[in-house]
XYZ file of N, CA and C in Angstrom:
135
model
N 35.342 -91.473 -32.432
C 35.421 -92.544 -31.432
C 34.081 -92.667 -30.714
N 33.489 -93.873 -31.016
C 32.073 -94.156 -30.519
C 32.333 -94.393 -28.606
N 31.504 -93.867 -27.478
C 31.917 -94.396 -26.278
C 30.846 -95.425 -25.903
N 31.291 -96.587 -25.531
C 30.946 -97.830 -25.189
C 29.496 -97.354 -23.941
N 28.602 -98.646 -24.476
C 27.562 -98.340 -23.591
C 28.126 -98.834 -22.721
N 26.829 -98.238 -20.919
C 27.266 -99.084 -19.742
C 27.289 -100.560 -19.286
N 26.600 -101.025 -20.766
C 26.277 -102.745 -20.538
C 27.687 -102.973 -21.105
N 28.003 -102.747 -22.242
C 29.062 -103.068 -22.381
C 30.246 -102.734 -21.903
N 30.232 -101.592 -21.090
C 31.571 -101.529 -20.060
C 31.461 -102.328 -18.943
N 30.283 -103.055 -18.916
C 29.830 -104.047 -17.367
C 30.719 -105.314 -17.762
N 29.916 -105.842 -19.504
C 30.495 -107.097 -19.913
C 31.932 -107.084 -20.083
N 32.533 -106.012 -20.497
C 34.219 -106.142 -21.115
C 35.165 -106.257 -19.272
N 34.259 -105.291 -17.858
C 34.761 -105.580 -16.700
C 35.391 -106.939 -16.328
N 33.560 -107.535 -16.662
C 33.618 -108.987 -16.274
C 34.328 -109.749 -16.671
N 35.061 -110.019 -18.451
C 35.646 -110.701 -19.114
C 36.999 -110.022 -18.251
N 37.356 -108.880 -17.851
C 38.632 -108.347 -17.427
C 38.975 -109.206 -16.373
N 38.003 -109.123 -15.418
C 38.136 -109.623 -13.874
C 38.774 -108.629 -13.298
N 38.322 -107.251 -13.531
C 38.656 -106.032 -12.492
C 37.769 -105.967 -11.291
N 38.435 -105.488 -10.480
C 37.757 -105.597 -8.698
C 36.826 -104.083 -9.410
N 36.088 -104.361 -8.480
C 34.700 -103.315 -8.495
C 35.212 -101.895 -8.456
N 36.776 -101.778 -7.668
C 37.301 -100.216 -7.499
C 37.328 -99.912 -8.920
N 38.538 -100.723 -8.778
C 38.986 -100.722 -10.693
C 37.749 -100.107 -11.443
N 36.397 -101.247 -11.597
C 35.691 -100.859 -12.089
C 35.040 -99.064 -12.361
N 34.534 -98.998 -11.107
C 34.154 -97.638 -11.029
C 34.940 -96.407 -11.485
N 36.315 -96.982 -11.289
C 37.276 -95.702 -11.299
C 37.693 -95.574 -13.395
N 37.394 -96.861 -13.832
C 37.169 -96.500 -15.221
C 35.798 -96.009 -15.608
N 34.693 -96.515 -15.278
C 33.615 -95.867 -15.541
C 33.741 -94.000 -15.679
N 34.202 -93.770 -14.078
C 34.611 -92.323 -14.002
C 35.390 -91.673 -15.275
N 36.644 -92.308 -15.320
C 37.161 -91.515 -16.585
C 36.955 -91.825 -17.866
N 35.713 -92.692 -18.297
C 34.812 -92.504 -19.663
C 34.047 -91.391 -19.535
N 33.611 -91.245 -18.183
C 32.720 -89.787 -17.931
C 32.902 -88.864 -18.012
N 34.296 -88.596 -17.630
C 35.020 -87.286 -17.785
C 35.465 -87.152 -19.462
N 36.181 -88.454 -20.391
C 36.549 -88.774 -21.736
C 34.954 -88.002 -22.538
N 33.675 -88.683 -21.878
C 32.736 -88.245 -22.593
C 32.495 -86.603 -22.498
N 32.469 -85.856 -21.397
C 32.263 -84.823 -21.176
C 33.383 -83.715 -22.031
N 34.591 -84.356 -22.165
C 35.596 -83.569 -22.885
C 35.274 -83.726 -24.201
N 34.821 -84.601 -24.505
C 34.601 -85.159 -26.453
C 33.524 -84.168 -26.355
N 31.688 -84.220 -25.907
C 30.633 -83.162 -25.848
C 31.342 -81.852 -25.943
N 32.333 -81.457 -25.261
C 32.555 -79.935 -24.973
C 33.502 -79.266 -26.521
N 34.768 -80.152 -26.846
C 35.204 -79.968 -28.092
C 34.059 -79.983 -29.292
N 33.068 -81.035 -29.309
C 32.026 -81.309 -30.520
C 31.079 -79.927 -30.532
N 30.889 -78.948 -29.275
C 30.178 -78.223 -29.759
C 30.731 -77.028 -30.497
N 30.078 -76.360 -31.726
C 30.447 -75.520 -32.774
C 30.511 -73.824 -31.673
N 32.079 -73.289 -32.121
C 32.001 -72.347 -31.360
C 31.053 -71.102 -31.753
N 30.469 -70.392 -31.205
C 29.502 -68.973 -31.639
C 29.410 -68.010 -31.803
């Protein structure tokens, strides 16, 4: 699962018409989505 750049989480907002909370508060949990995908992807040692 590829994670969407921030331009394109700006443009798909805008087409949404989510209020700016909305906004941010998904931004946040792509951040956290990304940080969990990085942490599984690395090879254990």
């Amino acid at each position: 699962m590829s994670v969407a750049t921030q331009e394109e989480l700006v443009v798909t907002h805008e087409g949404l018409g989510v209020t700016q909370e909305e906004s941010v508060a998904t931004q946040g949990s792509f951040v956290a989505i990304r940080h969990a995908s990085a942490a599984a992807q690395k090879p254990i040692q």
